mmCIF file of C-alpha atoms (C1' of nucleotides) in Angstrom:
data_model
loop_
_atom_site.group_PDB
_atom_site.id
_atom_site.type_symbol
_atom_site.label_atom_id
_atom_site.label_comp_id
_atom_site.label_asym_id
_atom_site.label_seq_id
_atom_site.Cartn_x
_atom_site.Cartn_y
_atom_site.Cartn_z
ATOM 1 C CA MET F 1 -110.691 -73.867 25.309
ATOM 2 C CA ASP F 2 -113.271 -71.615 23.766
ATOM 3 C CA SER F 3 -112.493 -68.837 26.190
ATOM 4 C CA ARG F 4 -109.323 -68.181 24.238
ATOM 5 C CA THR F 5 -109.143 -66.437 20.934
ATOM 6 C CA PHE F 6 -108.438 -68.106 17.652
ATOM 7 C CA TYR F 7 -104.987 -66.616 17.761
ATOM 8 C CA GLN F 8 -104.153 -68.098 21.108
ATOM 9 C CA ARG F 9 -105.158 -71.513 19.885
ATOM 10 C CA VAL F 10 -102.888 -70.982 16.921
ATOM 11 C CA TYR F 11 -100.045 -69.950 19.168
ATOM 12 C CA ARG F 12 -100.635 -72.995 21.343
ATOM 13 C CA ILE F 13 -100.548 -75.346 18.380
ATOM 14 C CA VAL F 14 -97.503 -73.715 16.819
ATOM 15 C CA SER F 15 -95.645 -73.806 20.109
ATOM 16 C CA GLU F 16 -96.208 -77.551 20.217
ATOM 17 C CA ILE F 17 -94.611 -78.245 16.870
ATOM 18 C CA PRO F 18 -91.493 -80.298 17.615
ATOM 19 C CA ALA F 19 -88.144 -79.324 16.113
ATOM 20 C CA GLY F 20 -87.571 -81.143 12.870
ATOM 21 C CA SER F 21 -91.226 -80.969 11.839
ATOM 22 C CA VAL F 22 -93.451 -78.420 10.155
ATOM 23 C CA MET F 23 -97.176 -77.741 9.918
ATOM 24 C CA THR F 24 -99.198 -75.909 7.311
ATOM 25 C CA TYR F 25 -101.304 -72.793 7.784
ATOM 26 C CA GLY F 26 -104.413 -74.638 6.781
ATOM 27 C CA GLN F 27 -103.810 -77.526 9.105
ATOM 28 C CA ILE F 28 -103.215 -75.227 12.043
ATOM 29 C CA ALA F 29 -106.360 -73.298 11.196
ATOM 30 C CA PHE F 30 -108.216 -76.585 11.067
ATOM 31 C CA TYR F 31 -106.954 -77.603 14.487
ATOM 32 C CA ALA F 32 -107.764 -74.152 15.840
ATOM 33 C CA GLY F 33 -111.396 -74.644 14.852
ATOM 34 C CA LYS F 34 -111.610 -72.665 11.607
ATOM 35 C CA PRO F 35 -110.703 -74.918 8.667
ATOM 36 C CA ARG F 36 -110.889 -72.020 6.221
ATOM 37 C CA ALA F 37 -109.110 -69.407 8.265
ATOM 38 C CA ALA F 38 -105.626 -70.221 7.046
ATOM 39 C CA ARG F 39 -105.076 -66.514 6.381
ATOM 40 C CA PHE F 40 -105.469 -65.751 10.041
ATOM 41 C CA VAL F 41 -102.789 -68.191 10.926
ATOM 42 C CA GLY F 42 -100.501 -66.102 8.805
ATOM 43 C CA ARG F 43 -101.787 -62.987 10.503
ATOM 44 C CA ALA F 44 -101.193 -64.613 13.850
ATOM 45 C CA MET F 45 -97.629 -65.358 12.820
ATOM 46 C CA ARG F 46 -97.129 -61.785 11.822
ATOM 47 C CA LEU F 47 -98.248 -60.680 15.267
ATOM 48 C CA ALA F 48 -96.532 -63.646 16.871
ATOM 49 C CA PRO F 49 -94.979 -63.165 20.314
ATOM 50 C CA PRO F 50 -91.226 -63.741 20.781
ATOM 51 C CA GLY F 51 -90.217 -67.340 21.264
ATOM 52 C CA LEU F 52 -92.901 -68.776 19.024
ATOM 53 C CA PRO F 53 -91.327 -71.159 16.478
ATOM 54 C CA CYS F 54 -93.234 -69.583 13.612
ATOM 55 C CA HIS F 55 -90.482 -70.682 11.226
ATOM 56 C CA ARG F 56 -91.962 -74.181 11.478
ATOM 57 C CA VAL F 57 -95.164 -72.953 9.853
ATOM 58 C CA VAL F 58 -95.098 -73.222 6.072
ATOM 59 C CA GLY F 59 -97.484 -73.241 3.149
ATOM 60 C CA LYS F 60 -99.218 -76.421 2.097
ATOM 61 C CA ASN F 61 -96.726 -76.987 -0.685
ATOM 62 C CA GLY F 62 -93.800 -76.297 1.625
ATOM 63 C CA ALA F 63 -93.466 -72.629 0.724
ATOM 64 C CA LEU F 64 -91.675 -70.491 3.283
ATOM 65 C CA ALA F 65 -92.811 -67.144 4.675
ATOM 66 C CA PRO F 66 -91.680 -63.785 3.221
ATOM 67 C CA ALA F 67 -87.963 -63.227 3.735
ATOM 68 C CA GLU F 68 -88.418 -59.917 5.521
ATOM 69 C CA ALA F 69 -90.479 -61.641 8.181
ATOM 70 C CA PHE F 70 -87.343 -63.423 9.306
ATOM 71 C CA GLY F 71 -84.818 -60.694 8.841
ATOM 72 C CA GLY F 72 -83.634 -61.561 5.361
ATOM 73 C CA PRO F 73 -83.629 -64.092 2.543
ATOM 74 C CA GLY F 74 -82.612 -67.534 3.648
ATOM 75 C CA ALA F 75 -83.091 -66.801 7.345
ATOM 76 C CA GLN F 76 -86.059 -69.102 7.835
ATOM 77 C CA ARG F 77 -84.444 -71.759 5.727
ATOM 78 C CA ALA F 78 -81.306 -71.600 7.863
ATOM 79 C CA LEU F 79 -83.349 -72.100 11.025
ATOM 80 C CA LEU F 80 -85.149 -75.081 9.565
ATOM 81 C CA GLU F 81 -82.043 -76.691 8.134
ATOM 82 C CA ARG F 82 -80.438 -76.326 11.520
ATOM 83 C CA GLU F 83 -83.284 -78.452 12.891
ATOM 84 C CA GLY F 84 -82.738 -81.089 10.281
ATOM 85 C CA ILE F 85 -85.430 -80.061 7.823
ATOM 86 C CA ALA F 86 -84.711 -81.227 4.272
ATOM 87 C CA PHE F 87 -85.340 -78.854 1.371
ATOM 88 C CA LEU F 88 -86.349 -79.529 -2.180
ATOM 89 C CA PRO F 89 -84.609 -78.005 -5.212
ATOM 90 C CA GLY F 90 -87.391 -75.430 -5.498
ATOM 91 C CA GLY F 91 -86.438 -73.934 -2.121
ATOM 92 C CA ARG F 92 -89.434 -75.559 -0.480
ATOM 93 C CA VAL F 93 -89.620 -77.773 2.580
ATOM 94 C CA ASN F 94 -89.781 -81.510 1.978
ATOM 95 C CA MET F 95 -93.348 -81.885 3.295
ATOM 96 C CA LYS F 96 -93.415 -85.574 2.565
ATOM 97 C CA LYS F 97 -90.718 -85.997 5.145
ATOM 98 C CA HIS F 98 -91.374 -83.325 7.772
ATOM 99 C CA TRP F 99 -95.074 -82.511 7.655
ATOM 100 C CA LEU F 100 -96.346 -83.133 11.158
ATOM 101 C CA GLN F 101 -99.694 -84.815 10.675
ATOM 102 C CA GLY F 102 -102.258 -85.088 13.419
ATOM 103 C "C1'" DC J 1 -116.753 -45.376 10.493
ATOM 104 C "C1'" DG J 2 -116.447 -47.518 5.385
ATOM 105 C "C1'" DT J 3 -113.185 -49.901 2.448
ATOM 106 C "C1'" DC J 4 -109.265 -52.539 1.266
ATOM 107 C "C1'" DT J 5 -105.960 -55.866 2.025
ATOM 108 C "C1'" DG J 6 -103.892 -60.034 3.545
ATOM 109 C "C1'" DA J 7 -97.171 -65.435 6.213
ATOM 110 C "C1'" DC J 8 -103.655 -69.195 2.807
ATOM 111 C "C1'" DG J 9 -106.432 -72.746 1.009
ATOM 112 C "C1'" DA J 10 -110.475 -75.049 -0.677
ATOM 113 C "C1'" DT J 11 -113.594 -75.133 -4.348
ATOM 114 C "C1'" DG J 12 -115.541 -74.409 -8.940
ATOM 115 C "C1'" DC J 13 -115.096 -74.140 -13.833
ATOM 116 C "C1'" DG C 1 -104.009 -78.491 -14.778
ATOM 117 C "C1'" DG C 2 -104.485 -73.341 -14.729
ATOM 118 C "C1'" DC C 3 -107.400 -69.347 -13.511
ATOM 119 C "C1'" DA C 4 -111.250 -67.112 -10.847
ATOM 120 C "C1'" DT C 5 -113.851 -66.758 -6.655
ATOM 121 C "C1'" DC C 6 -115.189 -67.276 -1.809
ATOM 122 C "C1'" DG C 7 -114.283 -67.657 3.159
ATOM 123 C "C1'" DC C 8 -111.989 -66.064 7.326
ATOM 124 C "C1'" DC C 9 -112.231 -61.191 10.004
ATOM 125 C "C1'" DA C 10 -108.414 -58.210 12.190
ATOM 126 C "C1'" DG C 11 -105.719 -53.934 11.173
ATOM 127 C "C1'" DA C 12 -104.350 -50.286 8.137
ATOM 128 C "C1'" DC C 13 -105.844 -46.167 5.979
#
DNA sequence: CGTCTGACGATGC
DNA sequence: GGCATCGCCAGAC
C-alpha cells in the first residue's frame, strides 16, 4: 500500500469508519503511517472527495470540525446525531462511547 | 521560488 | 494542569 499517498490511505481509513462511530485525526494519521501527521488528516478532509464520511472524523477530545466546513453551525452535529452519536454538554462527541478503536 | 499557515497532537517544562 | 514548542509537508501568497 505504499504506492498510494498518505492522503489516499487517510481516505481509505475514513471511508471504512462505520456509521455510529468516530475516529480521531491522530489515530487516522497513526494508521496511515505517520503518527504525528494529524494535521494532514485535517488537510485531507478539507480536500476530501464527495461521499467521504469526513463528519465521522473528530478531534481527540471529541471536538468537531469548523462549522463552515459542513455548511453551517450544527451541520456536522446533525449528521452524527442522525447516526446515533451521543453528544456531551460541551458540544463534543461522547468519545468514550463512539470512539472506534483499532 | 521563499515564507507562512494549518479540520492536530504529542511532548516538555 | 496550563502554556510553549516541535513535527508533519502541501497549498496559498
